[in-house]
Coordinates of C-alpha atoms in Angstrom, one line a residue:
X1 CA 64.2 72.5 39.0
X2 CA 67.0 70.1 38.7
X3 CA 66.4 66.4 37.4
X4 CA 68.3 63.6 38.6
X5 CA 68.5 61.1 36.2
X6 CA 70.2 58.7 37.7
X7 CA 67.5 58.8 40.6
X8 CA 65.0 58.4 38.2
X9 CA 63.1 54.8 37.4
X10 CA 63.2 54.1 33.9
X11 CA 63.4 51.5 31.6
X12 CA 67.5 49.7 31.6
X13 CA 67.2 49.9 27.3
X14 CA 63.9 50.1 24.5
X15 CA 63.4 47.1 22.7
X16 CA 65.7 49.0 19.9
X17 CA 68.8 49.4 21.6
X18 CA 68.2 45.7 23.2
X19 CA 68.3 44.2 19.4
X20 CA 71.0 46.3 19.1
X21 CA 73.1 45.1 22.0
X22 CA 71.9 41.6 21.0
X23 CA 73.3 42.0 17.4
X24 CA 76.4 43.6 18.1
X25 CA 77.2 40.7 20.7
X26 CA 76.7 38.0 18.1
X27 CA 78.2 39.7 15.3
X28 CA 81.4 40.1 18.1
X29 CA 81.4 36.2 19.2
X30 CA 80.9 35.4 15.3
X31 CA 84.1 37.2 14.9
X32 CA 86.1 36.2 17.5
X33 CA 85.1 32.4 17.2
X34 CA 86.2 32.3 13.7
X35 CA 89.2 34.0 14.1
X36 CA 90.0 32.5 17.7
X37 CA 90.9 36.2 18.4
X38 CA 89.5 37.3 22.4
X39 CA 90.2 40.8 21.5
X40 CA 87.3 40.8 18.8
X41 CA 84.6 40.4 21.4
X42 CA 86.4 42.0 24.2
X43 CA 84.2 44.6 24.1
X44 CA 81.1 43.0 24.1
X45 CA 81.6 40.6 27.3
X46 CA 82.0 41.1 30.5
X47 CA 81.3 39.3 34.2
X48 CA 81.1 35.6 34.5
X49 CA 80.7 35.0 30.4
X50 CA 83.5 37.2 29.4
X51 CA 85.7 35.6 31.8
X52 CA 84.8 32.2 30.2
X53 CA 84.7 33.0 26.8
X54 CA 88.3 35.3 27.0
X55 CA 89.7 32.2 28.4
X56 CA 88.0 29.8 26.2
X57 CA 89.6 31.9 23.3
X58 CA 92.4 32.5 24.3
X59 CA 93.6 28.9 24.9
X60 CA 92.1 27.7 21.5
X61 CA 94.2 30.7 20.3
X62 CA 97.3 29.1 21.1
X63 CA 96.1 25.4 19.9
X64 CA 94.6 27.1 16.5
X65 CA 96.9 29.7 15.6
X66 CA 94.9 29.9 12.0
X67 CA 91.4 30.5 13.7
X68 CA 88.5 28.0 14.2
X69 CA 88.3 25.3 11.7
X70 CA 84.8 24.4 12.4
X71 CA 83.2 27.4 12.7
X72 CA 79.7 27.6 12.5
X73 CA 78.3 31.0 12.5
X74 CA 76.2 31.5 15.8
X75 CA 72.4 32.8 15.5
X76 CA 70.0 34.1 18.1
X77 CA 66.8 34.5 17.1
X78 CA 63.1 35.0 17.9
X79 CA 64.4 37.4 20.6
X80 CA 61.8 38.7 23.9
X81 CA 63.4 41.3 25.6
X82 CA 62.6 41.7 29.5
X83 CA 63.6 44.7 30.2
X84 CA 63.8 46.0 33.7
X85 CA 62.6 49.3 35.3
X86 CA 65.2 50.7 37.8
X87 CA 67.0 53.5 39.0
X88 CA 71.0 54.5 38.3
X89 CA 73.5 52.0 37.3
X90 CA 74.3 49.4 35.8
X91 CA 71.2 49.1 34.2
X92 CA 70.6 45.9 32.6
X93 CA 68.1 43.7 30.4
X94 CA 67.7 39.8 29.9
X95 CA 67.4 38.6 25.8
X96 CA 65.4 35.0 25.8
X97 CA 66.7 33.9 22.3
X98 CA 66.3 30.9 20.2
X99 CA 69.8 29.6 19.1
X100 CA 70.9 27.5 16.2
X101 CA 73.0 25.0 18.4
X102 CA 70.5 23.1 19.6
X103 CA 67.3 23.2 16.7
X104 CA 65.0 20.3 16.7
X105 CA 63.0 21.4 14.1
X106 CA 61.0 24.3 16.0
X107 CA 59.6 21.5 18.4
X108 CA 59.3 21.9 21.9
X109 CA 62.6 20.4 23.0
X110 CA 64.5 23.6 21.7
X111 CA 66.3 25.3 24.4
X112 CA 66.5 28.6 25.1
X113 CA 69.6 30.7 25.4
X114 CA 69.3 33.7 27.8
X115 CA 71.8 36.4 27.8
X116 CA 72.1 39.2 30.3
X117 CA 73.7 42.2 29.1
X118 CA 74.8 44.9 31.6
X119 CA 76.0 48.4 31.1
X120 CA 77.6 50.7 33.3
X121 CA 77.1 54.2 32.4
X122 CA 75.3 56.2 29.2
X123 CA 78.8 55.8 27.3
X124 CA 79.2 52.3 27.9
X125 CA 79.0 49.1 25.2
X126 CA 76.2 46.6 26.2
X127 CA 78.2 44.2 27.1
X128 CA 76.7 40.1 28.0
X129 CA 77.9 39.0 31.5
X130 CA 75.5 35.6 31.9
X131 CA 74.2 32.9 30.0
X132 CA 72.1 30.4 30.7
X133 CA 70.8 27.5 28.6
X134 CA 67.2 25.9 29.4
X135 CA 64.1 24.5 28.1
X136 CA 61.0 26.0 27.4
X137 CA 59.4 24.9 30.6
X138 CA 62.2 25.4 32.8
X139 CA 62.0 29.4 32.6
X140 CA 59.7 30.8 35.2
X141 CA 56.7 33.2 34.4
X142 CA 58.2 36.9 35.4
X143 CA 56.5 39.9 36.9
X144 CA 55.3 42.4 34.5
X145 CA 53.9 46.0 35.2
X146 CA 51.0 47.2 32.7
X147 CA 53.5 48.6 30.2
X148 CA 55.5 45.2 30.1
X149 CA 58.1 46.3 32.2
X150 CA 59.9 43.9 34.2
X151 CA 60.8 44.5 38.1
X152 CA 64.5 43.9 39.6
X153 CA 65.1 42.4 42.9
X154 CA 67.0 44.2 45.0
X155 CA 70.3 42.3 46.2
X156 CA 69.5 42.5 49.9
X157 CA 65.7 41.4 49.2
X158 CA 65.1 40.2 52.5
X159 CA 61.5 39.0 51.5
X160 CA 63.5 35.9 49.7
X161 CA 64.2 33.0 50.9
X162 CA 68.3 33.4 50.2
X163 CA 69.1 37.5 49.7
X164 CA 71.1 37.6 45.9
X165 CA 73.7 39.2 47.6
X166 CA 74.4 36.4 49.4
X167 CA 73.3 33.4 46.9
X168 CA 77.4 33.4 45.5
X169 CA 78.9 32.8 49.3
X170 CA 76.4 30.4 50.3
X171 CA 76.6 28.5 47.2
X172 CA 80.2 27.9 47.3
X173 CA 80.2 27.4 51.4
X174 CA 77.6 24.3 50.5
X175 CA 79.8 23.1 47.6
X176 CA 82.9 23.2 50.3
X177 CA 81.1 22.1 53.0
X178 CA 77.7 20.6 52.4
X179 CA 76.4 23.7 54.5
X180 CA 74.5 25.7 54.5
X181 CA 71.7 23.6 53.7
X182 CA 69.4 25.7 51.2
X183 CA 70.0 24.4 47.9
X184 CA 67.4 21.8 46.4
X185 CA 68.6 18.7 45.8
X186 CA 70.2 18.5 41.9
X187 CA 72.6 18.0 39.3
X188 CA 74.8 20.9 40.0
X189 CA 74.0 20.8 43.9
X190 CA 73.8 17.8 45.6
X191 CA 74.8 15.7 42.3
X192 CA 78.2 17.5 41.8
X193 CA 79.1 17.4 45.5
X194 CA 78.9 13.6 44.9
X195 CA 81.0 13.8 41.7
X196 CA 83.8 15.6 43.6
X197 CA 83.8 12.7 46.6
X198 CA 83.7 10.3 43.8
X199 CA 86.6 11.4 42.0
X200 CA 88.5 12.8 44.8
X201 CA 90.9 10.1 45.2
X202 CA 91.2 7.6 42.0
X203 CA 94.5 5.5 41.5
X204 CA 97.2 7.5 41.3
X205 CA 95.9 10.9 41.8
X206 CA 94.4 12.9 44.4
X207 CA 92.3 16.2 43.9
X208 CA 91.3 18.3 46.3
X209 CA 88.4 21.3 45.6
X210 CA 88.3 24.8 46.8
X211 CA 85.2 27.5 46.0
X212 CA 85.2 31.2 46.5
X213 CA 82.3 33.4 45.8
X214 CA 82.3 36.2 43.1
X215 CA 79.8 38.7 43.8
X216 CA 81.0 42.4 43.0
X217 CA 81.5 44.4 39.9
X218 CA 80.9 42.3 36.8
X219 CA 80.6 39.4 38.8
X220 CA 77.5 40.7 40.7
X221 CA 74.2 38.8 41.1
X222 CA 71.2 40.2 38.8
X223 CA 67.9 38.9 39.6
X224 CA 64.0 39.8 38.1
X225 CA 60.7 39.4 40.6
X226 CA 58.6 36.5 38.9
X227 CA 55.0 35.9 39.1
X228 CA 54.9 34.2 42.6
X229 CA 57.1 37.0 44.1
X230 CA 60.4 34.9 44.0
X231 CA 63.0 35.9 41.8
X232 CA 64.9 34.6 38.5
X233 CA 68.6 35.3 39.6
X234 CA 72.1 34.9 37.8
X235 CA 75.2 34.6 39.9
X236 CA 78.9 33.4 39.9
X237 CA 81.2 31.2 41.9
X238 CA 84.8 30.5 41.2
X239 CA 86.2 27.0 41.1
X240 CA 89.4 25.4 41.9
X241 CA 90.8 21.7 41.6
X242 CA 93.8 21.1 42.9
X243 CA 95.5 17.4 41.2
X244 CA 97.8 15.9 43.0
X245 CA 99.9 12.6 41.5
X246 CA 101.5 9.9 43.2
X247 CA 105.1 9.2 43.0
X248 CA 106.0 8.2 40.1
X249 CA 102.8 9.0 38.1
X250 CA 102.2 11.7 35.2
X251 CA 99.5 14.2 35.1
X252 CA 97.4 14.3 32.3
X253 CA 97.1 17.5 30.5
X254 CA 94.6 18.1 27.7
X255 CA 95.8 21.3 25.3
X256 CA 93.0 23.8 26.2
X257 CA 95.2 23.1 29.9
X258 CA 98.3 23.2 28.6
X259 CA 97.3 26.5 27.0
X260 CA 96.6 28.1 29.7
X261 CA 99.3 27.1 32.1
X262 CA 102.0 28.8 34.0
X263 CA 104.6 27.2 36.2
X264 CA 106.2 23.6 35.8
X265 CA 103.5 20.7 36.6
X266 CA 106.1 18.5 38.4
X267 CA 103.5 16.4 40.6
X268 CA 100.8 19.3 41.0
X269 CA 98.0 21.4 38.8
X270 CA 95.5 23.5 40.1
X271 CA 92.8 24.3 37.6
X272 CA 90.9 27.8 38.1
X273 CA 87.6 28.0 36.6
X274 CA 84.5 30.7 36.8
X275 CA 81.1 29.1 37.0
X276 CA 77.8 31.3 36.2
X277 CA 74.3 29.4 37.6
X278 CA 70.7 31.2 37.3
X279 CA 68.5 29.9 39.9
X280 CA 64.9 30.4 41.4
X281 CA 64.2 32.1 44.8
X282 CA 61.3 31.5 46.8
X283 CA 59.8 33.8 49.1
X284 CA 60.4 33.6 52.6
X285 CA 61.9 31.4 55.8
X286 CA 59.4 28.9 55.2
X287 CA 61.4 26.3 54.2
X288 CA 61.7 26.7 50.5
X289 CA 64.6 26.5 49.1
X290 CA 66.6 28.0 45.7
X291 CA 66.8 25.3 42.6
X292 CA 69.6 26.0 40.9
X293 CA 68.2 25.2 36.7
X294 CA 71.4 25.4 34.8
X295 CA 75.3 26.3 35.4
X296 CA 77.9 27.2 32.8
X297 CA 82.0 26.5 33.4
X298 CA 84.7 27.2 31.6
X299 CA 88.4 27.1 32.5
X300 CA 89.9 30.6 33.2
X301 CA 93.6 29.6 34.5
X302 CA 95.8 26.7 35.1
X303 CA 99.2 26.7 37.5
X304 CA 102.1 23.5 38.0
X305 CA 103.9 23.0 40.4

């Protein structure tokens, strides 16, 4: 009798090569931050993250040329690993760490730093493709079988009130348009559309926004069933502002731009940027609607003109 393993449902990782995965990572960014090297942590990022932290070092490669001067080493600690059953790849598990950024004294005000690390096949690094940074009480309770074993959602999932699959389109069709109309009211919803109109035209400068989604490969939603039957989901969107000055006046252009930049900026720069968000489904057409709980940006390319 043949077994297919890839058809089988299994655990993504044991709790011992999760630690792993979460060590390597750390020991990798540790690396790379101090050095301002991208190539020491190439290996261990990938998706929406890697694409922001490459970047991110990269740029501060240029500006730093003798590494980080402030480095602080970066700790994750008192790890719980929710680890998914599900069948074929990628395979993938979710580390809910404590971090050193952002202490306050073990009190309940400490964030939470959750990394999703994906892998593609049994010969392949675990490599982090989201992070998201929230409180405590922010995190949502998440389905568990008897053996602790979390359960995926499926990216069609049409028992949800937006399909994963379709969270990254939607997201940046609202951000562009205002429609569709399925995102709760919030800080990176509602509260940055009214950022943009607000600094859309100041004196001397117009900017103009564009959003595309990112939902294949790396860049493709990953979602766990919580308690209620909605689903914790990560998934990406890419940015782009588009400055625009007046006759006569000079763009502004920090060094983490400048570092990035190709072309002349003559009276134009278009700033390209990947933005990761984890979000909250409900169940159903009933009227609920996602709530996006945290988003993470970083610059990924700059162009003049």
């Amino acid at each position: 009798m043949t077994v297919h393993g890839e058809r089988e449902v299994v655990p993504a990782a044991t709790e011992a090569e999760a630690a792993k995965a979460l060590a390597g990572f750390t020991a990798a960014y540790n690396k790379a931050d101090k050095a301002y090297d991208p190539a020491l942590d190439a290996q261990h990022v990938t998706g929406a993250l890697g694409a922001i932290n490459q970047a991110g070092l990269k740029a501060r490669q240029v500006n730093f040329p003798n590494g980080n001067p402030q480095h602080i080493p970066l700790e994750l600690g008192d790890a719980e690993y929710v680890i998914p059953k599900k069948a074929g790849w990628p395979r993938w598990f979710l580390a809910d760490t404590d971090s050193n950024r952002d202490r306050d004294n073990g009190g309940d005000l400490d964030n939470r730093w959750l990394v999703v690390f994906v892998r593609s096949g049994v010969d392949d690094t675990w490599k982090a493709a989201y992070l998201a940074i929230m409180s405590p009480k922010e995190i949502p309770a998440l389905k568990r079988d008897q053996d602790g074993y979390a359960e995926p959602v499926a990216p069609d999932d049409a028992a949800l009130a937006v399909a994963p699959r379709n969270l990254s389109e939607d997201y940046a069709s609202y951000l562009q348009s205002g429609t569709p109309e399925r995102f709760k009211p919030g800080p990176h919803t509602s509260g940055w559309r009214e950022m943009r109109k607000k600094n859309a035209t100041v004196l001397g400068m117009s900017t103009q926004y564009i959003d595309q989604p990112m939902d294949t490969g790396a860049f493709a939603p990953l979602g766990l069933v919580t308690q209620d039957g909605g689903a914790l989901v990560f998934f990406a969107v890419k940015n782009f502002e588009r400055q625009t000055a007046a006759e006569g006046v000079k763009l502004k252009i920090i060094p983490d731009v400048k570092a990035l930049l190709t072309g002349e900026v003559k009276s134009t720069i278009t700033k390209e940027r990947i933005s990761s968000q984890v979000v909250t489904v409900p169940v159903g057409s009933g009227g609920g609607q996602p709530d996006i709980l945290g988003r993470l940006t970083g610059l990924t390319a700059a162009k003049g003109s």
